[in-house]
CSV table of C-alpha atoms and ligand atoms in Angstrom, one decimal:
chain,number,residue,atom,x,y,z
A,27,MET,CA,47.3,-16.9,7.4
A,28,GLY,CA,44.0,-15.2,8.1
A,29,GLN,CA,42.3,-15.0,4.8
A,30,THR,CA,39.5,-12.6,4.0
A,31,VAL,CA,36.5,-14.2,2.3
A,32,ASN,CA,33.0,-13.1,1.4
A,33,LEU,CA,31.0,-15.7,3.2
A,34,LYS,CA,27.9,-15.0,1.1
A,35,GLN,CA,29.8,-15.8,-2.1
A,36,ARG,CA,31.0,-19.0,-0.4
A,37,LEU,CA,27.4,-19.9,0.3
A,38,ALA,CA,26.5,-19.1,-3.3
A,39,TYR,CA,29.3,-21.5,-4.5
A,40,ASN,CA,27.7,-24.3,-2.4
A,41,TYR,CA,24.6,-23.9,-4.4
A,42,LEU,CA,26.4,-23.4,-7.7
A,43,ARG,CA,28.3,-26.7,-7.2
A,44,ASP,CA,25.6,-28.9,-5.6
A,45,GLY,CA,23.6,-31.5,-7.5
A,46,SER,CA,20.1,-30.1,-6.8
A,47,THR,CA,20.1,-26.3,-7.3
A,48,LYS,CA,19.1,-25.2,-10.8
A,49,PHE,CA,18.6,-21.5,-10.3
A,50,LEU,CA,20.4,-19.3,-7.8
A,51,CYS,CA,19.5,-15.7,-7.2
A,52,TYR,CA,22.3,-13.8,-5.5
A,53,GLY,CA,22.3,-10.3,-4.1
A,54,GLY,CA,19.3,-8.2,-3.5
A,55,ALA,CA,21.4,-5.1,-2.5
A,56,GLY,CA,24.2,-3.0,-3.8
A,57,GLY,CA,27.9,-3.9,-3.5
A,58,GLY,CA,27.5,-7.5,-2.1
A,59,GLY,CA,29.9,-8.8,-4.7
A,60,LYS,CA,27.3,-9.8,-7.4
A,61,SER,CA,29.3,-8.9,-10.5
A,62,TRP,CA,32.4,-10.4,-9.1
A,63,LEU,CA,30.7,-13.7,-8.3
A,64,GLY,CA,29.2,-14.0,-11.8
A,65,CYS,CA,32.6,-13.4,-13.5
A,66,GLU,CA,34.5,-15.6,-11.1
A,67,TRP,CA,32.0,-18.5,-11.3
A,68,LEU,CA,32.1,-18.5,-15.1
A,69,MET,CA,35.8,-18.2,-15.2
A,70,GLN,CA,36.2,-21.3,-13.0
A,71,CYS,CA,33.6,-23.2,-14.9
A,72,CYS,CA,35.3,-22.4,-18.2
A,73,TYR,CA,38.8,-23.2,-16.8
A,74,PHE,CA,38.0,-26.5,-15.2
A,75,LEU,CA,35.6,-27.8,-17.9
A,76,PRO,CA,37.4,-27.4,-21.2
A,77,GLY,CA,35.2,-26.8,-24.3
A,78,THR,CA,32.1,-25.7,-22.4
A,79,ARG,CA,29.9,-22.8,-23.4
A,80,TRP,CA,28.3,-20.3,-21.1
A,81,PHE,CA,26.2,-17.2,-21.5
A,82,ALA,CA,26.5,-13.9,-19.6
A,83,GLY,CA,23.5,-11.6,-20.3
A,84,ARG,CA,22.1,-8.3,-19.4
A,85,ASN,CA,19.2,-6.3,-20.7
A,86,ASN,CA,21.4,-4.8,-23.3
A,87,LEU,CA,24.4,-5.9,-25.2
A,88,LYS,CA,26.4,-2.8,-24.8
A,89,ASP,CA,26.1,-3.0,-21.0
A,90,SER,CA,27.1,-6.7,-21.1
A,91,ARG,CA,30.2,-6.1,-23.1
A,92,ALA,CA,31.3,-3.0,-21.2
A,93,SER,CA,30.6,-4.0,-17.6
A,94,ILE,CA,31.1,-7.7,-17.7
A,95,SER,CA,34.4,-7.5,-19.5
A,96,VAL,CA,35.8,-4.9,-17.1
A,97,THR,CA,34.9,-7.0,-14.0
A,98,PHE,CA,36.1,-10.1,-15.7
A,99,GLY,CA,39.5,-8.5,-16.2
A,100,LYS,CA,39.7,-7.6,-12.5
A,101,VAL,CA,38.8,-11.1,-11.4
A,102,ALA,CA,41.3,-12.7,-13.8
A,103,GLN,CA,44.0,-10.4,-12.6
A,104,TRP,CA,43.2,-11.2,-8.9
A,105,HIS,CA,43.7,-14.9,-9.7
A,106,GLY,CA,46.7,-14.3,-11.9
A,107,PHE,CA,44.8,-15.9,-14.8
A,108,THR,CA,45.7,-15.0,-18.3
A,109,GLY,CA,44.5,-17.9,-20.5
A,110,TYR,CA,41.7,-16.0,-22.2
A,111,ARG,CA,41.0,-13.3,-24.7
A,112,LEU,CA,38.2,-10.8,-25.1
A,113,THR,CA,36.4,-10.9,-28.4
A,114,ASN,CA,33.5,-8.8,-29.7
A,115,ASP,CA,31.0,-11.5,-28.8
A,116,GLY,CA,32.4,-12.7,-25.5
A,117,ILE,CA,35.4,-14.3,-23.9
A,118,GLU,CA,37.4,-17.1,-25.4
A,119,PHE,CA,39.5,-19.4,-23.3
A,120,ASP,CA,42.7,-21.2,-24.5
A,121,ASN,CA,41.1,-24.5,-23.6
A,122,GLY,CA,38.2,-24.0,-26.0
A,123,SER,CA,35.6,-22.9,-23.5
A,124,GLU,CA,33.7,-19.7,-24.1
A,125,ILE,CA,31.5,-17.1,-22.5
A,126,ILE,CA,29.0,-15.5,-24.9
A,127,PHE,CA,27.5,-12.1,-24.2
A,128,LEU,CA,23.8,-12.2,-24.7
A,129,ASP,CA,21.5,-9.3,-25.3
A,130,LEU,CA,18.4,-10.0,-23.2
A,131,THR,CA,16.5,-6.9,-24.4
A,132,TYR,CA,12.8,-7.6,-24.8
A,133,TYR,CA,11.4,-6.7,-28.2
A,134,PRO,CA,7.6,-7.1,-27.8
A,135,VAL,CA,6.9,-6.7,-31.5
A,136,LYS,CA,10.0,-8.0,-33.2
A,137,ASP,CA,10.6,-11.0,-31.0
A,138,PRO,CA,7.9,-11.4,-28.3
A,139,LEU,CA,8.9,-14.9,-27.3
A,140,TYR,CA,12.7,-14.6,-27.4
A,141,GLU,CA,12.8,-16.9,-30.4
A,142,ARG,CA,16.2,-15.6,-31.3
A,143,PHE,CA,17.5,-17.9,-28.5
A,144,GLY,CA,15.8,-20.9,-30.0
A,145,SER,CA,18.9,-22.5,-31.5
A,146,LEU,CA,21.4,-21.7,-28.8
A,147,GLU,CA,23.0,-24.4,-26.7
A,148,PHE,CA,24.7,-23.6,-23.4
A,149,THR,CA,26.3,-25.5,-20.5
A,150,GLY,CA,24.8,-22.9,-18.2
A,151,GLY,CA,24.9,-19.1,-17.7
A,152,TRP,CA,24.5,-15.9,-15.8
A,153,ILE,CA,21.9,-13.2,-15.9
A,154,GLU,CA,23.4,-9.9,-14.5
A,155,GLU,CA,21.2,-7.1,-13.2
A,156,GLY,CA,18.2,-9.3,-13.4
A,157,GLY,CA,15.9,-6.6,-12.2
A,158,GLN,CA,16.0,-5.0,-15.6
A,159,VAL,CA,15.4,-8.2,-17.5
A,160,ASN,CA,12.1,-9.5,-18.7
A,161,GLY,CA,11.0,-12.7,-16.9
A,162,LEU,CA,10.4,-14.4,-20.1
A,163,ALA,CA,14.1,-14.3,-20.9
A,164,PHE,CA,14.6,-16.4,-17.8
A,165,SER,CA,12.0,-18.9,-18.8
A,166,VAL,CA,13.4,-19.3,-22.3
A,167,LEU,CA,17.0,-19.6,-21.1
A,168,GLN,CA,16.0,-22.4,-18.8
A,169,THR,CA,15.4,-24.4,-22.0
A,170,ARG,CA,18.8,-23.5,-23.5
A,171,ILE,CA,21.0,-24.8,-20.7
A,172,GLY,CA,22.3,-28.3,-19.9
A,173,ARG,CA,22.8,-28.8,-23.6
A,174,HIS,CA,26.5,-28.5,-24.1
A,175,LEU,CA,28.9,-31.1,-22.6
A,176,ASN,CA,26.8,-31.4,-19.4
A,177,ASP,CA,26.6,-35.2,-20.0
A,178,LYS,CA,30.3,-35.5,-20.5
A,179,TYR,CA,31.2,-33.7,-17.3
A,180,GLY,CA,28.1,-35.0,-15.4
A,181,ILE,CA,27.1,-31.5,-14.3
A,182,PRO,CA,23.5,-30.0,-14.2
A,183,GLY,CA,22.7,-26.9,-16.2
A,184,LYS,CA,22.5,-23.9,-13.9
A,185,ILE,CA,21.6,-20.3,-14.1
A,186,LEU,CA,22.9,-17.7,-11.7
A,187,ILE,CA,20.9,-14.5,-11.5
A,188,THR,CA,22.4,-11.4,-9.8
A,189,CYS,CA,20.1,-8.5,-9.0
A,190,ASN,CA,19.1,-5.6,-6.8
A,191,PRO,CA,15.7,-5.7,-5.2
A,192,LYS,CA,12.9,-5.5,-7.7
A,193,LYS,CA,9.2,-6.3,-7.4
A,194,ASN,CA,9.0,-8.4,-10.5
A,195,TRP,CA,9.6,-12.1,-11.3
A,196,LEU,CA,12.6,-12.1,-9.0
A,197,TYR,CA,10.5,-11.1,-6.1
A,198,ASP,CA,7.8,-13.7,-6.9
A,199,LEU,CA,10.1,-16.6,-7.8
A,200,PHE,CA,13.0,-16.0,-5.3
A,201,TYR,CA,12.7,-13.4,-2.7
A,202,LYS,CA,9.2,-13.8,-1.4
A,203,PRO,CA,9.3,-17.6,-1.3
A,204,TRP,CA,12.7,-17.5,0.3
A,205,LYS,CA,11.4,-15.2,3.0
A,206,GLU,CA,8.4,-17.4,3.6
A,207,GLY,CA,10.3,-20.6,3.5
A,208,THR,CA,8.5,-21.9,0.4
A,209,LEU,CA,11.1,-21.8,-2.3
A,210,GLU,CA,10.5,-24.4,-5.0
A,211,ASP,CA,12.8,-27.3,-5.5
A,212,GLY,CA,15.8,-26.3,-7.5
A,213,TYR,CA,15.5,-22.6,-6.5
A,214,ALA,CA,17.8,-20.8,-4.1
A,215,PHE,CA,18.3,-17.3,-2.9
A,216,VAL,CA,21.3,-15.7,-1.1
A,217,GLN,CA,20.9,-12.3,0.3
A,218,ALA,CA,24.2,-10.4,0.1
A,219,LEU,CA,24.5,-6.8,1.5
A,220,VAL,CA,27.5,-4.5,1.2
A,221,GLN,CA,28.2,-5.3,4.8
A,222,ASP,CA,28.7,-8.9,3.9
A,223,ASN,CA,31.4,-8.0,1.4
A,224,PRO,CA,34.7,-7.5,3.1
A,225,PHE,CA,36.2,-6.3,-0.2
A,226,ALA,CA,33.9,-3.3,-0.5
A,227,THR,CA,35.9,-0.1,0.1
A,228,GLU,CA,34.9,2.2,2.9
A,229,ASP,CA,34.2,4.8,0.2
A,230,TYR,CA,31.7,2.5,-1.5
A,231,ILE,CA,29.9,1.8,1.7
A,232,GLU,CA,29.8,5.4,2.6
A,233,THR,CA,28.3,6.4,-0.7
A,234,LEU,CA,25.5,3.9,-0.2
A,235,ARG,CA,24.9,4.9,3.3
A,236,ASN,CA,24.8,8.6,2.5
A,237,THR,CA,22.4,8.3,-0.4
A,238,ASN,CA,19.9,11.1,-0.1
A,239,ASP,CA,17.3,9.3,-2.0
A,240,LYS,CA,15.4,7.3,0.5
A,241,VAL,CA,14.1,4.7,-2.0
A,242,THR,CA,17.6,4.0,-3.3
A,243,LYS,CA,19.1,3.8,0.2
A,244,GLU,CA,16.4,1.3,1.4
A,245,ARG,CA,16.8,-0.9,-1.7
A,246,LEU,CA,20.6,-0.8,-2.2
A,247,TYR,CA,22.0,-0.3,1.3
A,248,PHE,CA,19.4,-2.2,3.4
A,249,GLY,CA,18.4,-4.6,0.7
A,250,ASN,CA,14.7,-3.8,1.2
A,251,TRP,CA,12.6,-5.5,-1.4
A,252,GLU,CA,9.3,-3.9,-0.2
A,253,TYR,CA,10.5,-0.4,-1.2
A,254,ASP,CA,9.1,0.0,-4.6
A,255,ASP,CA,10.2,2.8,-7.0
A,256,ASP,CA,7.5,1.9,-9.4
A,257,PRO,CA,6.0,5.3,-10.6
A,258,ALA,CA,2.6,3.7,-11.0
A,259,VAL,CA,2.3,3.1,-7.2
A,260,LEU,CA,-0.2,5.7,-5.9
A,261,CYS,CA,0.7,5.8,-2.1
A,262,ASP,CA,4.2,6.5,-1.1
A,263,TYR,CA,5.8,4.0,1.2
A,264,ASP,CA,6.4,6.4,4.1
A,265,ALA,CA,2.8,7.6,4.0
A,266,ILE,CA,1.7,4.0,4.1
A,267,CYS,CA,3.8,3.4,7.2
A,268,ASP,CA,2.4,6.6,8.8
A,269,LEU,CA,-1.2,5.4,8.3
A,270,PHE,CA,-1.1,3.5,11.5
A,271,THR,CA,0.4,6.3,13.7
A,272,ASN,CA,-1.3,9.4,12.4
A,273,GLU,CA,-2.6,10.3,15.8
A,274,HIS,CA,-3.3,13.8,14.8
A,275,VAL,CA,-6.3,12.4,12.9
A,276,LYS,CA,-9.0,12.4,15.5
A,277,PRO,CA,-12.3,10.4,15.5
A,278,SER,CA,-15.1,12.7,14.7
A,279,GLY,CA,-18.6,13.0,13.3
A,280,VAL,CA,-21.1,10.4,12.3
A,281,SER,CA,-20.0,6.8,12.1
A,282,SER,CA,-19.7,5.0,8.8
A,283,GLY,CA,-18.7,1.6,7.8
A,284,SER,CA,-17.3,-0.4,4.9
A,285,ALA,CA,-17.1,-4.1,4.3
A,286,ASP,CA,-15.5,-6.5,1.9
A,287,LEU,CA,-17.7,-9.5,1.9
A,288,ALA,CA,-16.5,-13.1,1.4
A,289,MET,CA,-17.9,-16.5,2.2
A,290,LYS,CA,-16.4,-19.8,3.1
A,291,GLY,CA,-12.8,-18.9,3.1
A,292,ARG,CA,-12.6,-17.8,-0.5
A,293,ASP,CA,-11.2,-14.4,0.5
A,294,ARG,CA,-11.4,-12.6,3.8
A,295,PHE,CA,-14.4,-11.0,5.2
A,296,VAL,CA,-13.2,-7.6,6.4
A,297,ALA,CA,-15.2,-4.7,7.9
A,298,GLY,CA,-14.1,-1.4,9.2
A,299,HIS,CA,-15.9,1.1,11.5
A,300,TRP,CA,-15.0,4.7,10.6
A,301,LYS,CA,-15.2,7.7,12.9
A,302,GLY,CA,-14.4,10.5,10.6
A,303,ASN,CA,-11.2,9.4,8.9
A,304,VAL,CA,-10.2,7.0,11.7
A,305,CYS,CA,-10.8,3.4,10.7
A,306,TYR,CA,-11.1,0.6,13.3
A,307,ILE,CA,-10.9,-2.8,11.8
A,308,LYS,CA,-13.7,-4.6,13.5
A,309,LEU,CA,-14.3,-7.8,11.6
A,310,ASP,CA,-11.7,-9.9,10.0
A,311,GLN,CA,-12.6,-13.5,9.3
A,312,GLY,CA,-11.1,-16.2,7.1
A,313,TYR,CA,-14.2,-18.3,7.2
A,314,SER,CA,-17.7,-16.9,7.2
A,315,THR,CA,-21.1,-17.9,5.9
A,316,GLY,CA,-23.9,-15.7,4.6
A,317,LYS,CA,-25.7,-16.0,7.9
A,318,SER,CA,-22.7,-15.2,10.0
A,319,ILE,CA,-21.8,-12.2,7.9
A,320,GLU,CA,-25.3,-10.8,8.3
A,321,THR,CA,-25.3,-11.4,12.0
A,322,ASP,CA,-21.8,-10.0,12.6
A,323,LEU,CA,-22.3,-7.0,10.4
A,324,LYS,CA,-25.6,-6.1,12.0
A,325,ARG,CA,-24.1,-6.4,15.5
A,326,MET,CA,-21.2,-4.2,14.4
A,327,MET,CA,-23.5,-1.5,13.0
A,328,ILE,CA,-25.5,-1.4,16.3
A,329,GLU,CA,-22.5,-1.4,18.5
A,330,CYS,CA,-20.7,1.3,16.5
A,331,SER,CA,-23.9,3.4,15.8
A,332,ILE,CA,-23.5,3.1,12.0
A,333,PRO,CA,-26.7,4.2,10.3
A,334,ARG,CA,-27.7,1.9,7.4
A,335,SER,CA,-27.2,4.7,4.8
A,336,MET,CA,-23.6,5.1,6.0
A,337,MET,CA,-22.7,1.4,5.6
A,338,ILE,CA,-21.3,0.3,2.3
A,339,ALA,CA,-20.5,-3.2,1.1
A,340,ASP,CA,-19.4,-4.7,-2.2
A,341,SER,CA,-22.2,-5.9,-4.4
A,342,ASP,CA,-20.5,-8.5,-6.5
A,343,GLY,CA,-21.9,-11.7,-5.2
A,344,LEU,CA,-23.0,-11.2,-1.6
A,345,GLY,CA,-24.1,-7.6,-1.5
A,346,ASN,CA,-27.4,-8.2,-3.2
A,347,TYR,CA,-28.2,-11.0,-0.8
A,348,LEU,CA,-27.2,-9.0,2.2
A,349,GLU,CA,-29.1,-5.9,1.1
A,350,SER,CA,-32.4,-7.8,1.5
A,351,TYR,CA,-31.6,-8.5,5.1
A,352,LEU,CA,-29.8,-5.3,6.0
A,353,ASN,CA,-32.2,-3.0,4.3
A,354,GLY,CA,-30.9,0.4,3.3
A,355,ILE,CA,-27.2,-0.3,3.3
A,356,LYS,CA,-25.3,0.9,0.3
A,357,GLU,CA,-24.0,-1.5,-2.4
A,358,PHE,CA,-20.7,-0.6,-4.0
A,359,HIS,CA,-20.6,-1.1,-7.7
A,360,GLY,CA,-17.0,-0.4,-8.6
A,361,GLY,CA,-17.5,-0.6,-12.4
A,362,LYS,CA,-20.2,2.1,-12.4
A,363,GLN,CA,-19.8,5.7,-13.6
A,364,PRO,CA,-17.5,7.9,-11.5
A,365,ILE,CA,-18.7,11.2,-10.2
A,366,ASN,CA,-15.7,12.9,-11.7
A,367,PRO,CA,-15.3,12.0,-15.4
A,368,GLU,CA,-11.5,12.1,-15.2
A,369,PHE,CA,-11.7,8.5,-14.0
A,370,ASP,CA,-12.6,5.4,-15.8
A,371,ASN,CA,-15.0,4.1,-13.1
A,372,LEU,CA,-16.2,4.6,-9.5
A,373,LYS,CA,-13.6,2.2,-8.0
A,374,SER,CA,-10.7,4.1,-9.6
A,375,GLU,CA,-12.1,7.4,-8.4
A,376,CYS,CA,-12.3,5.9,-4.9
A,377,GLY,CA,-8.8,4.4,-5.2
A,378,PHE,CA,-7.3,7.7,-6.1
A,379,LYS,CA,-9.2,9.4,-3.3
A,380,LEU,CA,-7.8,6.9,-0.8
A,381,ALA,CA,-4.2,7.5,-2.1
A,382,GLU,CA,-4.7,11.2,-1.8
A,383,LEU,CA,-5.9,11.0,1.8
A,384,ILE,CA,-3.1,8.6,2.7
A,385,ASN,CA,-0.4,10.7,1.1
A,386,ASN,CA,-1.8,13.7,2.9
A,387,ARG,CA,-1.7,11.8,6.2
A,388,GLN,CA,-5.4,12.3,6.7
A,389,ILE,CA,-6.4,8.8,7.6
A,390,ARG,CA,-5.5,6.6,10.5
A,391,VAL,CA,-6.1,2.9,10.7
A,392,VAL,CA,-6.4,1.1,14.0
A,393,CYS,CA,-5.6,-2.6,13.8
A,394,THR,CA,-3.3,-5.5,14.9
A,395,ASP,CA,0.3,-5.8,13.9
A,396,ALA,CA,-0.5,-8.7,11.5
A,397,GLN,CA,-3.2,-6.6,9.9
A,398,ARG,CA,-0.8,-3.7,9.5
A,399,GLU,CA,1.7,-5.8,7.6
A,400,ARG,CA,-1.0,-7.1,5.3
A,401,ILE,CA,-2.5,-3.7,4.7
A,402,LYS,CA,1.0,-2.3,3.9
A,403,LYS,CA,1.5,-5.0,1.3
A,404,GLU,CA,-2.0,-4.5,-0.2
A,405,LEU,CA,-1.5,-0.7,-0.5
A,406,SER,CA,1.7,-1.3,-2.5
A,407,VAL,CA,-0.5,-2.7,-5.3
A,408,LEU,CA,-2.8,0.3,-5.5
A,409,LYS,CA,-1.3,1.3,-8.8
A,410,GLN,CA,-2.4,3.5,-11.7
A,411,ASP,CA,-3.1,1.5,-14.8
A,412,HIS,CA,-2.0,2.5,-18.3
A,413,ILE,CA,0.3,5.1,-16.8
A,414,ASP,CA,2.0,5.9,-20.1
A,415,ALA,CA,-1.2,6.8,-21.9
A,416,ASP,CA,-1.9,10.4,-21.3
A,417,THR,CA,-5.1,10.4,-23.3
A,418,ARG,CA,-7.1,7.9,-21.3
A,419,ARG,CA,-9.1,8.3,-18.2
A,420,LYS,CA,-7.4,7.6,-15.0
A,421,GLY,CA,-7.7,4.1,-13.6
A,422,ILE,CA,-6.3,1.7,-11.2
A,423,ILE,CA,-5.0,-1.8,-12.1
A,424,SER,CA,-7.6,-4.6,-11.9
A,425,LYS,CA,-8.2,-6.8,-8.9
A,426,GLU,CA,-6.9,-9.7,-10.9
A,427,LYS,CA,-3.6,-8.0,-11.5
A,428,MET,CA,-3.4,-7.1,-7.8
A,429,LYS,CA,-4.0,-10.7,-6.9
A,430,GLU,CA,-1.3,-11.8,-9.3
A,431,ILE,CA,1.3,-9.5,-7.7
A,432,LEU,CA,0.3,-10.2,-4.1
A,433,GLY,CA,-0.6,-13.9,-4.3
A,434,PHE,CA,-3.8,-13.2,-2.3
A,435,SER,CA,-6.9,-11.1,-2.6
A,436,PRO,CA,-6.6,-7.4,-1.5
A,437,ASP,CA,-9.5,-7.5,0.9
A,438,TYR,CA,-8.5,-4.8,3.3
A,439,LEU,CA,-7.6,-2.5,0.3
A,440,ASP,CA,-11.1,-3.1,-1.1
A,441,MET,CA,-12.6,-2.2,2.2
A,442,LEU,CA,-10.6,1.0,2.4
A,443,ILE,CA,-11.4,1.9,-1.2
A,444,MET,CA,-15.1,1.4,-0.7
A,445,ALA,CA,-15.1,3.7,2.3
A,446,MET,CA,-14.1,6.5,0.0
A,447,TYR,CA,-17.6,6.4,-1.5
A,448,PHE,CA,-18.7,8.7,1.3
A,449,ARG,CA,-15.7,11.0,0.7
A,450,ILE,CA,-15.8,11.7,-3.0
A,451,LYS,CA,-17.8,14.8,-3.6
A,452,PRO,CA,-19.7,15.7,-6.7
A,453,VAL,CA,-17.9,18.2,-8.8
A,454,PRO,CA,-19.7,21.5,-8.0
A,455,LYS,CA,-21.7,22.6,-11.0
A,456,ARG,CA,-21.7,26.3,-11.9
A,457,PRO,CA,-24.9,27.8,-10.4
A,458,LYS,CA,-27.3,28.7,-13.1
A,459,ALA,CA,-27.2,32.3,-13.8
A,460,LYS,CA,-30.4,34.1,-12.7
A,461,LEU,CA,-31.9,36.5,-15.0
A,462,GLY,CA,-31.2,39.4,-12.7
A,463,ASP,CA,-27.4,38.6,-12.8
A,464,ILE,CA,-27.0,39.4,-16.4
B,508,LIG,N1,35.7,-12.3,-3.8
B,508,LIG,C1,36.2,-11.1,-4.0
B,508,LIG,N2,37.5,-10.9,-3.9
B,508,LIG,C2,38.0,-9.7,-4.1
B,508,LIG,N3,37.3,-8.6,-4.3
B,508,LIG,C3,36.0,-8.7,-4.3
B,508,LIG,C4,35.4,-10.0,-4.2
B,508,LIG,N4,34.0,-9.8,-4.3
B,508,LIG,C5,33.8,-8.5,-4.5
B,508,LIG,N5,35.0,-7.8,-4.5
B,508,LIG,C6,35.1,-6.4,-4.7
B,508,LIG,O1,34.1,-5.7,-4.0
B,508,LIG,C7,33.5,-4.6,-4.7
B,508,LIG,C8,32.1,-4.8,-4.9
B,508,LIG,O2,31.9,-6.0,-5.7
B,508,LIG,P1,30.9,-6.1,-7.0
B,508,LIG,O3,31.2,-5.0,-7.9
B,508,LIG,O4,31.0,-7.5,-7.5
B,508,LIG,O5,29.6,-5.9,-6.2
B,508,LIG,P2,28.1,-5.7,-6.9
B,508,LIG,O6,27.2,-6.3,-5.9
B,508,LIG,O7,28.1,-6.2,-8.3
B,508,LIG,O8,28.0,-4.1,-6.8
B,508,LIG,P3,27.0,-3.2,-7.6
B,508,LIG,O9,25.7,-3.2,-6.7
B,508,LIG,O10,27.6,-1.9,-7.5
B,508,LIG,O11,26.8,-3.8,-8.9
B,508,LIG,C9,34.3,-4.5,-6.0
B,508,LIG,O12,35.4,-3.6,-5.8
B,508,LIG,C10,34.9,-5.9,-6.2
B,508,LIG,O13,36.1,-5.9,-6.9
B,509,LIG,MG1,27.6,-5.2,-10.1
């Protein structure tokens, strides 16, 4: 008999049953059978391992109770299983096993460290819709599993996480390392799209495919983790992609240049030659010395006809040194006063200007494919800081924060931001009234 199976769920079960995986992240798209897998796995664990205790958690208790119990009911019916009953707190099995619904809401004031989980002891568990859950919950729950009859049955404590794409701890711990082939021991990721799930109805697939909202479609239908719906992101994703093909932006006017300096492989040394709003990435070096930077930058300025006064480089560290050799170039002091007092400093003002020009398709960057991918990533962390505070001056998130998200230094982004120095205009002051005007 030809049997229909969801192969991705099968693959997930391999990880859930092996002796080495501790944490499995499953999904990363809509409709791939995430909720089903969570319920079915826990049902089997409870059934085959009498007396065990498992958690099933979401970012809020009402959601856990409502959605998990409904799916669980469907799964049980599919398997013709009736040996359980739903309670207020979870699901009790006739053999003494239980699933406990956990409220994973983060309370920064009341319970900033999830101390309320401190005394709980589980065999293992499941975090559903992990994208909405604070990463700290995952850390704390790691210490609460493997503590209830694991010895008796000889099984390791495991956590299954199901989720849609989300640039948070899931991206950092699972998706990105999985893509790059650098997953840590004990971690596994299974990407499951709706196309992988033979049980998804045509209706369900159609709805996803016809989603009007581009971000939702990219994330849930295509399983695209790079599509961010973070309201703090300043450049929209399509505009970032267009940056490299905006051929209507023509080179024009006096040349200018911008450079992010770095020595000895700490960060990258990146320099761009600008003709109007067309940026040609000219220098890009992983390893450079003070001397080589000086020589290369000088050569670039001569070759590209960049006047000293139209060349800007960061000042922190190297700029000072360089200025004494390349007399007359501008140093960029990001922390200085902005021209427009709406912003918290000069770098923020330039960052917002960059986003504005990118979103308006007024910039073109000419570079290699590898550079393009990197620039796209870096622009995704050009984010507004303290977005919820409407009283503060506008700012962008710190370079430290950007590094934390990216895992590397946003060197191209800094180079692009600095170039905006020549493009932010002083706010025109009202001309002083002459006596005769009154
Ligand atoms: N192994 C299976 N056997 C039978 N039906 C399944 C199985 N896996 C998934 N399904 C069915 O496929 C559909 C989608 O599955 P499910 O709801 O688990 O996906 P999901 O990834 O949680 O979706 P969503 O993104 O909407 O949360 C459901 O109708 C579910 O009942
Ligand atoms: Mg689901």
